[in-house]
CSV table of C-alpha atoms in Angstrom, one decimal:
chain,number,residue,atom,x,y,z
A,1,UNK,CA,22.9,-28.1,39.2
A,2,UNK,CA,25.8,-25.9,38.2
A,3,UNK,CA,29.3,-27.6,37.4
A,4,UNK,CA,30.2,-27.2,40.8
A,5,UNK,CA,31.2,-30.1,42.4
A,6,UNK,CA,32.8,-31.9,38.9
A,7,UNK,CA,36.4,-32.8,40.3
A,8,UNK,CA,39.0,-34.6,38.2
A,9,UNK,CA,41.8,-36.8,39.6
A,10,UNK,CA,45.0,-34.5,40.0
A,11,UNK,CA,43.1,-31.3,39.6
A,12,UNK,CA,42.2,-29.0,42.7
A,13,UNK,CA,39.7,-26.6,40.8
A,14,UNK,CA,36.4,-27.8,39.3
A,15,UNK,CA,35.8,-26.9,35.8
A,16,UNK,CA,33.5,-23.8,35.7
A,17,UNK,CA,30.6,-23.9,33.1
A,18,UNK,CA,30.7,-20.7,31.1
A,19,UNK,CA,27.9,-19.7,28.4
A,20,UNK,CA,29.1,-17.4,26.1
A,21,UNK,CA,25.9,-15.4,25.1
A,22,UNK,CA,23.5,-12.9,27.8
A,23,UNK,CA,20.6,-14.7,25.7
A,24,UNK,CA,18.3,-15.6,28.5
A,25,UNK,CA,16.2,-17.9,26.6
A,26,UNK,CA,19.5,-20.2,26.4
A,27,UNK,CA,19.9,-19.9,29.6
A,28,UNK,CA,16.3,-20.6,30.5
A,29,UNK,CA,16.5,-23.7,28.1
A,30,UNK,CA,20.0,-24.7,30.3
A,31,UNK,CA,18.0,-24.5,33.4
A,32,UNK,CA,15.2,-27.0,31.8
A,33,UNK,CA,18.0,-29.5,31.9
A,34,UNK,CA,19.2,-28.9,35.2
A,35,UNK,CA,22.2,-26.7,34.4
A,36,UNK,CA,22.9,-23.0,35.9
A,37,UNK,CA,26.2,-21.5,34.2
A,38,UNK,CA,28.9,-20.3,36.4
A,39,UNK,CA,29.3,-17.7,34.1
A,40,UNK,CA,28.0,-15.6,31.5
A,41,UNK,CA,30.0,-14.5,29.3
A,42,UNK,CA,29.0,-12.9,25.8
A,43,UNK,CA,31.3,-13.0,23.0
A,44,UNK,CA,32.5,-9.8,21.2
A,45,UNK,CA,32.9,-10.5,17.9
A,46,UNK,CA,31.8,-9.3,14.4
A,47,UNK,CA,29.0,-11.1,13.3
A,48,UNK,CA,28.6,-10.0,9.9
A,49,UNK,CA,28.1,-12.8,7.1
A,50,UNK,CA,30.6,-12.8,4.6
A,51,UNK,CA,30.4,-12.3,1.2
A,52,UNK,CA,28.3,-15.5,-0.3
A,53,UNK,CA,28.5,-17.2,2.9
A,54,UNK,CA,25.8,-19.7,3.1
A,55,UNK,CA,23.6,-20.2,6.2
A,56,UNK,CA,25.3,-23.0,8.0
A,57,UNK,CA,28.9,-21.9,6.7
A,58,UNK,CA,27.9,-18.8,8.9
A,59,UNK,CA,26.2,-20.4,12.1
A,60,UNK,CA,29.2,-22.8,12.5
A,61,UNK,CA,31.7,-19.8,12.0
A,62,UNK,CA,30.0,-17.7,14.2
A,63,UNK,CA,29.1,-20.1,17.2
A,64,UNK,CA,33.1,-21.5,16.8
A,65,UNK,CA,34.2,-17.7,17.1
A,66,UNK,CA,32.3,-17.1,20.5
A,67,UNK,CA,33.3,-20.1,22.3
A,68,UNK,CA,37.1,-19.8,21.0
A,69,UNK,CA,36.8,-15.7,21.5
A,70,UNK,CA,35.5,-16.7,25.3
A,71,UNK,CA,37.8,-19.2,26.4
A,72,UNK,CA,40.6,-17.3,25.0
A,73,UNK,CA,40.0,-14.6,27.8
A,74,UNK,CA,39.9,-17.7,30.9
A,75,UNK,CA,42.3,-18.1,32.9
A,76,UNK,CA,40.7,-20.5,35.5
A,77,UNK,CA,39.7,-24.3,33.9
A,78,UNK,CA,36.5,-24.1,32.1
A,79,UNK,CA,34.4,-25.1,29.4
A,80,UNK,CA,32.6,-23.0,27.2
A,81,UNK,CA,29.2,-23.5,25.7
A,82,UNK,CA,28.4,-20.7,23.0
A,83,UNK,CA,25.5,-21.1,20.2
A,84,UNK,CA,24.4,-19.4,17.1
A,85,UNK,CA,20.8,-19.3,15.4
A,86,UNK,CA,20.4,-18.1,12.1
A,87,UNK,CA,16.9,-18.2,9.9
A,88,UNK,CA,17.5,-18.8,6.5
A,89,UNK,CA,15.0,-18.6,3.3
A,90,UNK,CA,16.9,-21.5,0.9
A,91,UNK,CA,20.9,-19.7,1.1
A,92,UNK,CA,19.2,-16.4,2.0
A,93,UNK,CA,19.7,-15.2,5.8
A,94,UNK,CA,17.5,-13.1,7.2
A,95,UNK,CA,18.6,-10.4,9.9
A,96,UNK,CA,17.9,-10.3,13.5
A,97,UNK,CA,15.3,-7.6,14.1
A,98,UNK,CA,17.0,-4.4,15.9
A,99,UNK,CA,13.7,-2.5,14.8
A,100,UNK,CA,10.1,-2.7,13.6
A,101,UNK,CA,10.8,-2.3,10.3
A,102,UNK,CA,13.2,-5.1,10.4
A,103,UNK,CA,10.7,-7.4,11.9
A,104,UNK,CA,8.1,-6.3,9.4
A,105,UNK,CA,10.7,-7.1,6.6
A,106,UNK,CA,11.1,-10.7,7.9
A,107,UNK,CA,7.8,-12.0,8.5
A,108,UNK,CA,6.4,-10.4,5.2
A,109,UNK,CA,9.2,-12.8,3.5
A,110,UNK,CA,8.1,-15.9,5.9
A,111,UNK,CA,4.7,-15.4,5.7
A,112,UNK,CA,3.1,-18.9,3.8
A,113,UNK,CA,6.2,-19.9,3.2
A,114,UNK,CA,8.4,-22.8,4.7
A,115,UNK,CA,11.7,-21.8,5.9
A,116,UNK,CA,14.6,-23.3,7.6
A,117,UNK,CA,16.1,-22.4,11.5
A,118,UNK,CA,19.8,-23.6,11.9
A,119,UNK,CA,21.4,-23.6,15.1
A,120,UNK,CA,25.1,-24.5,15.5
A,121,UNK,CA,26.5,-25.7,19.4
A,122,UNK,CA,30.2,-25.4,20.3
A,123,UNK,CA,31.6,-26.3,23.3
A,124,UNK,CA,35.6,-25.6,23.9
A,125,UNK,CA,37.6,-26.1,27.2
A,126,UNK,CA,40.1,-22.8,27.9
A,127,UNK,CA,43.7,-23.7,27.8
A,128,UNK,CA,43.6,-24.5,31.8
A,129,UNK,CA,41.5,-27.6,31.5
A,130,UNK,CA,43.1,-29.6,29.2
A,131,UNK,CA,40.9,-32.8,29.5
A,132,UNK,CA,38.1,-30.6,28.3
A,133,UNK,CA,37.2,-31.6,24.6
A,134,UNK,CA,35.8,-29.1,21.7
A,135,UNK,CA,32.6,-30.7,20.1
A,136,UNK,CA,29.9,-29.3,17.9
A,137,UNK,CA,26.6,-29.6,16.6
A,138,UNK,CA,24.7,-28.1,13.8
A,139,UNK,CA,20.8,-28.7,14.0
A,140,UNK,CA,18.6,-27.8,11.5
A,141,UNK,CA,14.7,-27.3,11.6
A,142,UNK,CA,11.7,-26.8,9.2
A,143,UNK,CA,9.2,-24.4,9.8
A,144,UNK,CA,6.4,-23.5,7.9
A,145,UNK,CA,4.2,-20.1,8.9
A,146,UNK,CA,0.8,-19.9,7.8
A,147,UNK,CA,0.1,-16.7,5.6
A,148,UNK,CA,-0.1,-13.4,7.3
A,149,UNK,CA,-2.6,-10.5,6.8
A,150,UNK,CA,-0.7,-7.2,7.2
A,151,UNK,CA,-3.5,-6.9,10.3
A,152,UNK,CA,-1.8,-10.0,12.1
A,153,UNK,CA,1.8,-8.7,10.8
A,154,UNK,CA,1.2,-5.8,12.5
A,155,UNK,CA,-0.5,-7.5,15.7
A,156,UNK,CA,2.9,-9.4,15.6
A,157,UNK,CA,5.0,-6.0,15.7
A,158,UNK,CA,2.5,-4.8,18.2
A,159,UNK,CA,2.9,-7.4,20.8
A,160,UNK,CA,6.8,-7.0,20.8
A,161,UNK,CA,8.6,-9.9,21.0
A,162,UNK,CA,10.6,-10.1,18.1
A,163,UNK,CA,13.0,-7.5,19.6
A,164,UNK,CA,16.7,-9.1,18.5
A,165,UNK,CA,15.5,-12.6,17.3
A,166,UNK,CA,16.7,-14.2,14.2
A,167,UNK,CA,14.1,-14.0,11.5
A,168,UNK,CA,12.0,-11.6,13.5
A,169,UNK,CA,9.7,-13.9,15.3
A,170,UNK,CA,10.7,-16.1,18.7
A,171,UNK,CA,8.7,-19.3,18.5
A,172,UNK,CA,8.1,-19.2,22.6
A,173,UNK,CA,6.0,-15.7,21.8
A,174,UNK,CA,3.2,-14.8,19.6
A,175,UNK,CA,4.1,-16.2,16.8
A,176,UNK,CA,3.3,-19.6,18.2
A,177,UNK,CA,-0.2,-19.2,17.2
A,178,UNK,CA,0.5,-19.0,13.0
A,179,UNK,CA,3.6,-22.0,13.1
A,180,UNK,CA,1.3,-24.7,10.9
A,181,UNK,CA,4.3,-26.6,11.0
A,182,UNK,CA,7.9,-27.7,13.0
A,183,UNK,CA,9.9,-30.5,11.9
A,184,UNK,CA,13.3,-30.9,14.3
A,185,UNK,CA,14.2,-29.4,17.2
A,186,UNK,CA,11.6,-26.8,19.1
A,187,UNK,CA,14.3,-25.4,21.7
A,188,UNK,CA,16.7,-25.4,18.8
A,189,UNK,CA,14.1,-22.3,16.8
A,190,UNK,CA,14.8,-21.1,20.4
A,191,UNK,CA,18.3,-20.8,20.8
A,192,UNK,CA,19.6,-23.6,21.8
A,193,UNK,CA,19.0,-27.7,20.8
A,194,UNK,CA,18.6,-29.1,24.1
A,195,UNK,CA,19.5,-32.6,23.0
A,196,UNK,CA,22.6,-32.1,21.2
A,197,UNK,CA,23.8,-29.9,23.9
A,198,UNK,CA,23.2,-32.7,26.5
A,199,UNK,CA,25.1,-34.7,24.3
A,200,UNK,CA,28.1,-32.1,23.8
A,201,UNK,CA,28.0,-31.8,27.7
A,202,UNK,CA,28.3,-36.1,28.5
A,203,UNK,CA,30.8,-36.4,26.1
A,204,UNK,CA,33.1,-34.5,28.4
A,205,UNK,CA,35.3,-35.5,31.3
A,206,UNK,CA,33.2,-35.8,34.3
A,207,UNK,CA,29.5,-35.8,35.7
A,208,UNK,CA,28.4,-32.9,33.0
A,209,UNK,CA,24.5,-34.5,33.2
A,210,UNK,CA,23.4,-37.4,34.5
């Protein structure tokens, strides 16, 4: 379902659902749960870490910044759902990989090694729906890669699905097959925790999810 439909008492217009990324893994995961966004809407903002920011100082920042940047920019009632994933090595954070040799640069650091996915959920309501509340959640998950020969790092490149993601690797593509180990949330690695989201959405004024 879409937020269509979600009336509240004294107020003509429906709130409209608005993601504020183009990711379409989040909004895959949305449909899983039943939701289609009205709108989709990404965020233009600066998402360069700050000087000795650490990893969830920067997914919190940046998630905050695309829901307040989108609902800045509505004028019709709405609430917007925006997310950030970052991979981090202990307070390091790796890049999203724009290029091959970016993606090489990643897995060669997470090879054997056990890192850490943190994704941080904000919703906020634009100043038209003031029933709409802000919420958000920051979930964090362990994953641990087996080791890597260059061969399978290259295989990895190869195959091509790496292409913007956080740490160089999505955890829906090939990658799946050297993972020894998750401990949290799957569709959080993903892009967006499904559970806390669902609980972001309920929280609000009307029938968000059932």
């Amino acid at each position: 379902m879409t937020s269509s439909g979600q009336t509240q008492a004294g107020q003509t217009t429906a709130p409209l659902l608005v993601l504020a990324s183009a990711s379409p893994r989040r909004i895959a995961l949305l449909e899983q749960i039943g939701l289609v966004p009205d709108r989709v809407l990404p965020a233009n903002i600066d998402e360069t870490p700050a000087k000795g920011e650490t990893p969830r100082a920067y997914a919190q920042r940046v998630a905050t910044e695309k829901a307040r940047c989108v609902a800045a920019t509505l004028e019709d009632p709405a609430l917007v759902l925006a997310a950030d994933t970052v991979v981090a090595l202990g307070r390091r954070i790796l890049p999203k990989a724009e290029d091959r040799e970016s993606a090489r640069f990643c897995l060669e650091r997470l090879s054997g090694r056990r890192h850490t996915v943190l994704t941080c959920v904000v919703v906020a309501p634009s100043a038209s729906w003031p029933l709409g509340r802000h919420g958000t959640r920051l979930v964090e998950t362990a994953v641990t890669f087996s080791r890597l020969t260059p061969y399978q790092i290259d295989a990895l490149l190869d195959a091509g699905d790496w292409s913007g993601k956080a740490g160089g690797y999505a955890l829906q593509g090939h990658a799946a097959g050297f993972i020894r180990a998750l401990s949290g949330s799957a569709s959080g690695v993903i892009g967006l925790p499904l559970f806390e989201t669902g609980q972001l959405l309920r929280g609000q004024p009307g029938s968000w999810l059932a």
